[in-house]
Short mmCIF file of N, CA, C and O in Angstrom, two decimals:
data_model
loop_
_atom_site.label_atom_id
_atom_site.label_comp_id
_atom_site.label_asym_id
_atom_site.label_seq_id
_atom_site.Cartn_x
_atom_site.Cartn_y
_atom_site.Cartn_z
N UNK O 1 25.06 -4.30 20.64
CA UNK O 1 23.70 -4.78 20.73
C UNK O 1 22.94 -4.37 19.46
O UNK O 1 22.99 -3.23 19.04
N UNK O 2 22.26 -5.30 18.84
CA UNK O 2 21.49 -4.99 17.64
C UNK O 2 20.01 -4.92 17.98
O UNK O 2 19.52 -5.61 18.84
N UNK O 3 19.32 -4.05 17.25
CA UNK O 3 17.88 -3.94 17.47
C UNK O 3 17.15 -4.68 16.36
O UNK O 3 17.59 -4.68 15.21
N UNK O 4 16.05 -5.29 16.70
CA UNK O 4 15.26 -6.02 15.72
C UNK O 4 14.35 -5.06 14.98
O UNK O 4 13.79 -4.15 15.56
N UNK O 5 14.21 -5.32 13.70
CA UNK O 5 13.29 -4.53 12.88
C UNK O 5 11.88 -5.05 13.12
O UNK O 5 11.64 -6.26 13.09
N UNK O 6 10.98 -4.17 13.35
CA UNK O 6 9.57 -4.54 13.55
C UNK O 6 8.97 -4.86 12.19
O UNK O 6 9.11 -4.10 11.24
N UNK O 7 8.29 -6.02 12.08
CA UNK O 7 7.68 -6.44 10.81
C UNK O 7 6.21 -6.73 11.03
O UNK O 7 5.81 -7.32 12.03
N UNK O 8 5.43 -6.30 10.01
CA UNK O 8 4.00 -6.59 10.02
C UNK O 8 3.59 -7.09 8.65
O UNK O 8 4.28 -6.88 7.66
N UNK O 9 2.45 -7.75 8.60
CA UNK O 9 1.84 -8.21 7.35
C UNK O 9 0.79 -7.17 6.98
O UNK O 9 -0.06 -6.82 7.80
N UNK O 10 0.84 -6.64 5.75
CA UNK O 10 -0.10 -5.59 5.36
C UNK O 10 -1.55 -6.07 5.39
O UNK O 10 -2.47 -5.25 5.41
N UNK O 11 -1.77 -7.37 5.39
CA UNK O 11 -3.13 -7.90 5.45
C UNK O 11 -3.63 -8.10 6.88
O UNK O 11 -4.76 -8.54 7.09
N UNK O 12 -2.81 -7.75 7.86
CA UNK O 12 -3.21 -7.83 9.27
C UNK O 12 -4.40 -6.88 9.48
O UNK O 12 -4.39 -5.76 8.98
N UNK O 13 -5.44 -7.31 10.17
CA UNK O 13 -6.60 -6.44 10.38
C UNK O 13 -6.27 -5.16 11.16
O UNK O 13 -7.03 -4.20 11.10
N UNK O 14 -5.12 -5.10 11.84
CA UNK O 14 -4.72 -3.90 12.56
C UNK O 14 -4.00 -2.88 11.68
O UNK O 14 -3.59 -1.82 12.15
N UNK O 15 -3.82 -3.21 10.38
CA UNK O 15 -3.14 -2.31 9.44
C UNK O 15 -4.19 -1.49 8.71
O UNK O 15 -5.21 -2.00 8.25
N UNK O 16 -3.92 -0.20 8.58
CA UNK O 16 -4.84 0.72 7.91
C UNK O 16 -4.01 1.84 7.30
O UNK O 16 -2.80 1.88 7.42
N UNK O 17 -4.68 2.78 6.67
CA UNK O 17 -4.04 3.96 6.12
C UNK O 17 -4.83 5.18 6.51
O UNK O 17 -6.00 5.07 6.91
N UNK O 18 -4.20 6.35 6.40
CA UNK O 18 -4.93 7.58 6.70
C UNK O 18 -5.01 8.46 5.45
O UNK O 18 -4.53 8.10 4.38
N UNK O 19 -5.62 9.63 5.61
CA UNK O 19 -5.80 10.52 4.47
C UNK O 19 -4.50 11.09 3.93
O UNK O 19 -4.44 11.59 2.82
N UNK O 20 -3.44 11.01 4.70
CA UNK O 20 -2.12 11.47 4.25
C UNK O 20 -1.32 10.34 3.60
O UNK O 20 -0.13 10.48 3.37
N UNK O 21 -1.99 9.20 3.35
CA UNK O 21 -1.37 8.03 2.72
C UNK O 21 -0.27 7.42 3.58
O UNK O 21 0.68 6.85 3.07
N UNK O 22 -0.40 7.56 4.89
CA UNK O 22 0.54 6.93 5.81
C UNK O 22 0.01 5.55 6.20
O UNK O 22 -1.20 5.36 6.32
N UNK O 23 0.92 4.62 6.42
CA UNK O 23 0.56 3.29 6.89
C UNK O 23 0.41 3.35 8.41
O UNK O 23 1.30 3.83 9.11
N UNK O 24 -0.73 2.87 8.89
CA UNK O 24 -1.00 2.85 10.32
C UNK O 24 -1.06 1.41 10.81
O UNK O 24 -1.56 0.53 10.11
N UNK O 25 -0.55 1.19 12.00
CA UNK O 25 -0.67 -0.10 12.66
C UNK O 25 -1.23 0.15 14.05
O UNK O 25 -0.65 0.90 14.83
N UNK O 26 -2.40 -0.43 14.29
CA UNK O 26 -3.12 -0.21 15.55
C UNK O 26 -3.34 1.28 15.81
O UNK O 26 -3.20 1.76 16.92
N UNK O 27 -3.66 2.00 14.71
CA UNK O 27 -4.01 3.41 14.81
C UNK O 27 -2.85 4.38 14.86
O UNK O 27 -3.05 5.59 14.89
N UNK O 28 -1.61 3.88 14.85
CA UNK O 28 -0.42 4.73 14.94
C UNK O 28 0.41 4.61 13.68
O UNK O 28 0.50 3.53 13.09
N UNK O 29 1.07 5.71 13.24
CA UNK O 29 1.97 5.61 12.09
C UNK O 29 3.03 4.54 12.34
O UNK O 29 3.65 4.50 13.41
N UNK O 30 3.21 3.66 11.36
CA UNK O 30 4.07 2.49 11.52
C UNK O 30 5.52 2.79 11.16
O UNK O 30 5.80 3.47 10.17
N UNK O 31 6.45 2.26 11.94
CA UNK O 31 7.87 2.29 11.63
C UNK O 31 8.37 0.84 11.66
O UNK O 31 8.18 0.14 12.66
N UNK O 32 8.96 0.42 10.56
CA UNK O 32 9.47 -0.94 10.43
C UNK O 32 9.30 -1.43 9.00
O UNK O 32 9.27 -0.63 8.07
N UNK O 33 9.16 -2.74 8.82
CA UNK O 33 8.99 -3.33 7.50
C UNK O 33 7.59 -3.93 7.38
O UNK O 33 7.15 -4.65 8.29
N UNK O 34 6.93 -3.63 6.28
CA UNK O 34 5.61 -4.22 6.00
C UNK O 34 5.78 -5.22 4.86
O UNK O 34 6.33 -4.90 3.82
N UNK O 35 5.31 -6.44 5.10
CA UNK O 35 5.41 -7.50 4.11
C UNK O 35 4.02 -7.79 3.55
O UNK O 35 3.02 -7.64 4.25
N UNK O 36 4.00 -8.20 2.29
CA UNK O 36 2.74 -8.62 1.66
C UNK O 36 2.93 -10.02 1.11
O UNK O 36 3.99 -10.33 0.52
N UNK O 37 1.92 -10.85 1.29
CA UNK O 37 1.97 -12.24 0.84
C UNK O 37 0.83 -12.52 -0.13
O UNK O 37 -0.25 -11.95 0.01
N UNK O 38 1.08 -13.39 -1.09
CA UNK O 38 0.08 -13.84 -2.04
C UNK O 38 0.20 -15.35 -2.13
O UNK O 38 1.27 -15.87 -2.46
N UNK O 39 -0.87 -16.05 -1.76
CA UNK O 39 -0.87 -17.51 -1.75
C UNK O 39 0.30 -18.07 -0.94
O UNK O 39 0.97 -19.02 -1.34
N UNK O 40 0.59 -17.43 0.19
CA UNK O 40 1.63 -17.90 1.08
C UNK O 40 3.05 -17.51 0.69
O UNK O 40 3.99 -17.83 1.40
N UNK O 41 3.21 -16.82 -0.41
CA UNK O 41 4.55 -16.42 -0.87
C UNK O 41 4.70 -14.91 -0.71
O UNK O 41 3.82 -14.15 -1.09
N UNK O 42 5.83 -14.48 -0.12
CA UNK O 42 6.07 -13.05 0.05
C UNK O 42 6.26 -12.39 -1.31
O UNK O 42 7.07 -12.83 -2.11
N UNK O 43 5.49 -11.32 -1.58
CA UNK O 43 5.59 -10.62 -2.85
C UNK O 43 6.10 -9.19 -2.69
O UNK O 43 6.41 -8.53 -3.68
N UNK O 44 6.20 -8.69 -1.45
CA UNK O 44 6.81 -7.39 -1.24
C UNK O 44 7.23 -7.21 0.20
O UNK O 44 6.67 -7.80 1.11
N UNK O 45 8.25 -6.37 0.36
CA UNK O 45 8.67 -5.90 1.67
C UNK O 45 9.08 -4.44 1.49
O UNK O 45 9.84 -4.11 0.58
N UNK O 46 8.51 -3.58 2.31
CA UNK O 46 8.72 -2.14 2.20
C UNK O 46 9.02 -1.56 3.57
O UNK O 46 8.34 -1.90 4.54
N UNK O 47 10.03 -0.70 3.65
CA UNK O 47 10.40 -0.05 4.91
C UNK O 47 9.57 1.22 5.10
O UNK O 47 9.33 1.96 4.14
N UNK O 48 9.20 1.47 6.35
CA UNK O 48 8.41 2.66 6.71
C UNK O 48 9.02 3.36 7.91
O UNK O 48 9.57 2.71 8.80
N UNK O 49 8.89 4.68 7.93
CA UNK O 49 9.22 5.50 9.09
C UNK O 49 8.06 6.44 9.34
O UNK O 49 7.67 7.19 8.43
N UNK O 50 7.49 6.36 10.52
CA UNK O 50 6.34 7.20 10.90
C UNK O 50 5.23 7.14 9.84
O UNK O 50 4.63 8.16 9.50
N UNK O 51 5.02 5.94 9.27
CA UNK O 51 3.93 5.72 8.33
C UNK O 51 4.25 6.00 6.87
O UNK O 51 3.46 5.68 5.99
N UNK O 52 5.40 6.61 6.58
CA UNK O 52 5.78 6.92 5.21
C UNK O 52 6.81 5.91 4.71
O UNK O 52 7.69 5.48 5.47
N UNK O 53 6.73 5.56 3.42
CA UNK O 53 7.72 4.67 2.83
C UNK O 53 9.08 5.36 2.96
O UNK O 53 9.25 6.50 2.51
N UNK O 54 10.01 4.68 3.61
CA UNK O 54 11.30 5.30 3.90
C UNK O 54 12.34 4.20 4.11
O UNK O 54 12.34 3.53 5.13
N UNK O 55 13.18 4.01 3.11
CA UNK O 55 14.18 2.95 3.17
C UNK O 55 13.99 2.01 1.99
O UNK O 55 13.24 2.29 1.05
N UNK O 56 14.66 0.86 2.03
CA UNK O 56 14.60 -0.06 0.89
C UNK O 56 13.24 -0.74 0.73
O UNK O 56 12.50 -0.90 1.70
N UNK O 57 12.95 -1.08 -0.52
CA UNK O 57 11.77 -1.90 -0.82
C UNK O 57 12.16 -2.92 -1.88
O UNK O 57 13.09 -2.70 -2.66
N UNK O 58 11.44 -4.05 -1.87
CA UNK O 58 11.60 -5.10 -2.90
C UNK O 58 10.24 -5.69 -3.18
O UNK O 58 9.45 -5.89 -2.28
N UNK O 59 9.99 -5.99 -4.46
CA UNK O 59 8.76 -6.64 -4.89
C UNK O 59 9.14 -7.82 -5.77
O UNK O 59 10.09 -7.75 -6.54
N UNK O 60 8.35 -8.90 -5.64
CA UNK O 60 8.58 -10.10 -6.43
C UNK O 60 7.31 -10.46 -7.19
O UNK O 60 6.20 -10.21 -6.73
N UNK O 61 7.49 -11.08 -8.35
CA UNK O 61 6.36 -11.66 -9.07
C UNK O 61 5.88 -12.88 -8.29
O UNK O 61 6.66 -13.46 -7.52
N UNK O 62 4.62 -13.30 -8.48
CA UNK O 62 4.15 -14.52 -7.79
C UNK O 62 5.03 -15.74 -8.08
O UNK O 62 5.12 -16.66 -7.27
N UNK O 63 5.75 -15.72 -9.22
CA UNK O 63 6.66 -16.82 -9.56
C UNK O 63 7.90 -16.84 -8.68
O UNK O 63 8.63 -17.83 -8.67
N UNK O 64 8.17 -15.75 -7.98
CA UNK O 64 9.36 -15.63 -7.15
C UNK O 64 10.46 -14.79 -7.78
O UNK O 64 11.43 -14.43 -7.12
N UNK O 65 10.32 -14.45 -9.06
CA UNK O 65 11.31 -13.62 -9.73
C UNK O 65 11.23 -12.18 -9.20
O UNK O 65 10.14 -11.67 -8.95
N UNK O 66 12.39 -11.55 -9.03
CA UNK O 66 12.44 -10.17 -8.55
C UNK O 66 11.76 -9.25 -9.56
O UNK O 66 12.05 -9.30 -10.75
N UNK O 67 10.84 -8.41 -9.09
CA UNK O 67 10.11 -7.48 -9.95
C UNK O 67 10.65 -6.06 -9.85
O UNK O 67 10.75 -5.36 -10.86
N UNK O 68 10.97 -5.59 -8.63
CA UNK O 68 11.42 -4.21 -8.46
C UNK O 68 12.18 -4.07 -7.15
O UNK O 68 11.94 -4.80 -6.20
N UNK O 69 13.10 -3.07 -7.12
CA UNK O 69 13.78 -2.73 -5.88
C UNK O 69 14.27 -1.30 -5.97
O UNK O 69 14.50 -0.77 -7.06
N UNK O 70 14.37 -0.69 -4.81
CA UNK O 70 14.85 0.68 -4.74
C UNK O 70 14.81 1.17 -3.31
O UNK O 70 14.68 0.39 -2.37
N UNK O 71 14.89 2.48 -3.18
CA UNK O 71 14.88 3.13 -1.88
C UNK O 71 13.90 4.29 -1.93
O UNK O 71 13.82 5.01 -2.93
N UNK O 72 13.15 4.46 -0.85
CA UNK O 72 12.23 5.58 -0.71
C UNK O 72 12.74 6.48 0.40
O UNK O 72 13.34 6.01 1.37
N UNK O 73 12.51 7.77 0.28
CA UNK O 73 12.81 8.75 1.32
C UNK O 73 11.56 9.59 1.54
O UNK O 73 11.13 10.30 0.64
N UNK O 74 10.95 9.44 2.70
CA UNK O 74 9.73 10.20 3.06
C UNK O 74 8.65 10.08 1.99
O UNK O 74 7.97 11.05 1.67
N UNK O 75 8.52 8.88 1.40
CA UNK O 75 7.47 8.62 0.43
C UNK O 75 7.86 8.87 -1.02
O UNK O 75 7.05 8.68 -1.92
N UNK O 76 9.10 9.30 -1.28
CA UNK O 76 9.56 9.59 -2.65
C UNK O 76 10.67 8.61 -3.04
O UNK O 76 11.51 8.27 -2.21
N UNK O 77 10.70 8.22 -4.34
CA UNK O 77 11.82 7.43 -4.84
C UNK O 77 13.10 8.22 -4.66
O UNK O 77 13.12 9.42 -4.95
N UNK O 78 14.17 7.58 -4.21
CA UNK O 78 15.45 8.24 -4.00
C UNK O 78 16.56 7.38 -4.57
O UNK O 78 16.54 6.16 -4.44
N UNK O 79 17.52 8.01 -5.23
CA UNK O 79 18.62 7.26 -5.81
C UNK O 79 18.14 6.42 -6.98
O UNK O 79 17.29 6.83 -7.76
N UNK O 80 18.66 5.20 -7.09
CA UNK O 80 18.33 4.32 -8.21
C UNK O 80 17.20 3.36 -7.86
O UNK O 80 17.20 2.77 -6.79
N UNK O 81 16.26 3.22 -8.78
CA UNK O 81 15.18 2.24 -8.65
C UNK O 81 15.18 1.41 -9.93
O UNK O 81 15.35 1.94 -11.02
N UNK O 82 14.98 0.09 -9.78
CA UNK O 82 14.99 -0.80 -10.95
C UNK O 82 13.77 -1.70 -10.93
O UNK O 82 13.27 -2.08 -9.88
N UNK O 83 13.31 -2.04 -12.13
CA UNK O 83 12.19 -2.96 -12.32
C UNK O 83 12.59 -3.94 -13.42
O UNK O 83 13.22 -3.55 -14.40
N UNK O 84 12.20 -5.21 -13.23
CA UNK O 84 12.54 -6.25 -14.20
C UNK O 84 11.28 -6.84 -14.80
O UNK O 84 10.22 -6.89 -14.17
N UNK O 85 11.43 -7.35 -16.04
CA UNK O 85 10.39 -8.19 -16.63
C UNK O 85 10.44 -9.53 -15.89
O UNK O 85 11.48 -9.88 -15.29
N UNK O 86 9.38 -10.29 -15.95
CA UNK O 86 9.35 -11.56 -15.22
C UNK O 86 10.42 -12.54 -15.70
O UNK O 86 10.88 -13.39 -14.95
N UNK O 87 10.90 -12.37 -16.94
CA UNK O 87 11.94 -13.26 -17.46
C UNK O 87 13.34 -12.87 -16.96
O UNK O 87 14.33 -13.47 -17.35
N UNK O 88 13.44 -11.83 -16.10
CA UNK O 88 14.71 -11.43 -15.52
C UNK O 88 15.42 -10.31 -16.25
O UNK O 88 16.44 -9.80 -15.77
N UNK O 89 14.91 -9.90 -17.40
CA UNK O 89 15.52 -8.80 -18.16
C UNK O 89 15.12 -7.47 -17.52
O UNK O 89 13.95 -7.26 -17.18
N UNK O 90 16.09 -6.58 -17.36
CA UNK O 90 15.82 -5.26 -16.79
C UNK O 90 14.79 -4.53 -17.65
O UNK O 90 14.92 -4.46 -18.88
N UNK O 91 13.74 -4.01 -17.02
CA UNK O 91 12.66 -3.32 -17.73
C UNK O 91 12.77 -1.80 -17.61
O UNK O 91 12.46 -1.07 -18.54
N UNK O 92 13.22 -1.32 -16.42
CA UNK O 92 13.27 0.12 -16.20
C UNK O 92 14.31 0.43 -15.14
O UNK O 92 14.44 -0.28 -14.15
N UNK O 93 15.02 1.52 -15.37
CA UNK O 93 15.97 2.05 -14.39
C UNK O 93 15.68 3.53 -14.26
O UNK O 93 15.70 4.26 -15.25
N UNK O 94 15.38 3.97 -13.04
CA UNK O 94 15.12 5.38 -12.77
C UNK O 94 16.15 5.90 -11.80
O UNK O 94 16.56 5.19 -10.88
N UNK O 95 16.56 7.14 -11.99
CA UNK O 95 17.50 7.77 -11.09
C UNK O 95 16.88 9.06 -10.58
O UNK O 95 16.45 9.91 -11.39
N UNK O 96 16.79 9.18 -9.26
CA UNK O 96 16.24 10.38 -8.60
C UNK O 96 17.30 10.98 -7.67
O UNK O 96 18.23 10.29 -7.27
N UNK O 97 17.10 12.23 -7.30
CA UNK O 97 17.98 12.84 -6.31
C UNK O 97 17.88 12.04 -5.02
O UNK O 97 16.91 11.32 -4.80
N UNK O 98 18.87 12.17 -4.16
CA UNK O 98 18.90 11.39 -2.92
C UNK O 98 17.73 11.71 -1.99
O UNK O 98 17.32 10.88 -1.21
N UNK O 99 17.18 12.92 -2.09
CA UNK O 99 16.01 13.25 -1.26
C UNK O 99 14.71 12.84 -1.94
O UNK O 99 13.64 12.97 -1.37
N UNK O 100 14.81 12.37 -3.20
CA UNK O 100 13.64 11.90 -3.92
C UNK O 100 12.80 12.98 -4.55
O UNK O 100 11.77 12.70 -5.16
N UNK O 101 13.20 14.21 -4.47
CA UNK O 101 12.38 15.32 -4.96
C UNK O 101 12.54 15.59 -6.45
O UNK O 101 11.71 16.25 -7.04
N UNK O 102 13.64 15.09 -7.06
CA UNK O 102 13.90 15.41 -8.47
C UNK O 102 14.20 14.13 -9.25
O UNK O 102 15.11 13.37 -8.90
N UNK O 103 13.43 13.88 -10.32
CA UNK O 103 13.70 12.78 -11.24
C UNK O 103 14.84 13.23 -12.16
O UNK O 103 14.75 14.28 -12.79
N UNK O 104 15.92 12.44 -12.21
CA UNK O 104 17.10 12.85 -12.97
C UNK O 104 17.24 12.15 -14.32
O UNK O 104 17.67 12.78 -15.29
N UNK O 105 16.92 10.87 -14.39
CA UNK O 105 17.10 10.12 -15.64
C UNK O 105 16.32 8.81 -15.58
O UNK O 105 15.97 8.34 -14.50
N UNK O 106 16.08 8.25 -16.75
CA UNK O 106 15.40 6.97 -16.82
C UNK O 106 15.68 6.25 -18.12
O UNK O 106 15.95 6.88 -19.14
N UNK O 107 15.64 4.93 -18.07
CA UNK O 107 15.80 4.07 -19.24
C UNK O 107 14.77 2.95 -19.14
O UNK O 107 14.47 2.49 -18.04
N UNK O 108 14.26 2.51 -20.29
CA UNK O 108 13.33 1.38 -20.33
C UNK O 108 13.74 0.43 -21.44
O UNK O 108 14.27 0.86 -22.47
N UNK O 109 13.49 -0.87 -21.20
CA UNK O 109 13.84 -1.91 -22.15
C UNK O 109 12.65 -2.86 -22.34
O UNK O 109 11.86 -3.06 -21.41
N UNK O 110 12.54 -3.47 -23.52
CA UNK O 110 11.49 -4.47 -23.73
C UNK O 110 11.96 -5.81 -23.16
O UNK O 110 13.07 -5.91 -22.62
N UNK O 111 11.11 -6.83 -23.27
CA UNK O 111 11.42 -8.13 -22.66
C UNK O 111 12.63 -8.83 -23.26
O UNK O 111 13.19 -9.73 -22.66
N UNK O 112 13.06 -8.40 -24.45
CA UNK O 112 14.27 -9.00 -25.04
C UNK O 112 15.52 -8.18 -24.70
O UNK O 112 16.62 -8.58 -25.08
N UNK O 113 15.36 -7.05 -24.01
CA UNK O 113 16.50 -6.22 -23.62
C UNK O 113 16.80 -5.07 -24.55
O UNK O 113 17.76 -4.34 -24.35
N UNK O 114 15.95 -4.90 -25.59
CA UNK O 114 16.15 -3.77 -26.51
C UNK O 114 15.66 -2.48 -25.87
O UNK O 114 14.56 -2.46 -25.30
N UNK O 115 16.44 -1.39 -25.95
CA UNK O 115 16.00 -0.13 -25.36
C UNK O 115 14.76 0.41 -26.06
O UNK O 115 14.64 0.34 -27.28
N UNK O 116 13.81 0.92 -25.27
CA UNK O 116 12.58 1.48 -25.83
C UNK O 116 12.41 2.95 -25.50
O UNK O 116 11.71 3.67 -26.20
N UNK O 117 13.06 3.43 -24.45
CA UNK O 117 12.92 4.83 -24.06
C UNK O 117 14.07 5.20 -23.13
O UNK O 117 14.43 4.46 -22.24
N UNK O 118 14.63 6.38 -23.37
CA UNK O 118 15.67 6.93 -22.49
C UNK O 118 15.42 8.41 -22.36
O UNK O 118 15.07 9.07 -23.33
N UNK O 119 15.56 8.92 -21.17
CA UNK O 119 15.41 10.36 -20.95
C UNK O 119 16.36 10.80 -19.84
O UNK O 119 16.81 10.02 -19.03
N UNK O 120 16.67 12.07 -19.87
CA UNK O 120 17.54 12.66 -18.87
C UNK O 120 17.06 14.08 -18.60
O UNK O 120 16.64 14.79 -19.53
N UNK O 121 17.08 14.47 -17.35
CA UNK O 121 16.65 15.81 -16.98
C UNK O 121 17.60 16.80 -17.63
O UNK O 121 18.81 16.69 -17.53
N UNK O 122 17.05 17.80 -18.32
CA UNK O 122 17.93 18.79 -18.95
C UNK O 122 18.73 19.55 -17.90
O UNK O 122 18.26 19.76 -16.78
N UNK O 123 19.91 19.94 -18.28
CA UNK O 123 20.78 20.70 -17.38
C UNK O 123 20.10 22.03 -17.07
O UNK O 123 19.71 22.76 -17.97
N UNK O 124 19.95 22.33 -15.81
CA UNK O 124 19.26 23.56 -15.42
C UNK O 124 20.23 24.70 -15.12
O UNK O 124 19.81 25.81 -14.83
N UNK O 125 21.54 24.41 -15.16
CA UNK O 125 22.53 25.46 -14.92
C UNK O 125 22.58 26.41 -16.11
O UNK O 125 22.53 25.97 -17.26
N UNK O 126 22.69 27.66 -15.84
CA UNK O 126 22.81 28.62 -16.92
C UNK O 126 24.22 28.57 -17.49
O UNK O 126 25.19 28.29 -16.77
N UNK O 127 24.34 28.78 -18.78
CA UNK O 127 25.66 28.79 -19.41
C UNK O 127 26.47 29.94 -18.86
O UNK O 127 25.97 31.04 -18.71
N UNK O 128 27.72 29.67 -18.58
CA UNK O 128 28.59 30.71 -18.03
C UNK O 128 29.33 31.41 -19.12
O UNK O 128 29.59 30.93 -20.14
#
């Protein structure tokens, strides 16, 4: 037996936020997927658990081109997150620890695909 994912539209008048930056639906922390629409076209879908971003997310440009995707854990980026320029060229790749607490590495590219910035978290292990 499969369970259905609960989905809401972030523009629903029953959607709100609290001081802890949690998403609320009808006054309660929301668990499920929140979608956002612009001119009738879906531009984002984000997973939530108890009001915090938790799980996969995807964002699209109004043109329909994929803008960003990744995974959140308790409100933090976790694992790999990617963002694209509207022309489809990868713009940014970030790598975080699986719990989202530590940024590990990142790369950025311009609209033609030329690298513009790369960084990596320095090794914190002491030399043996």
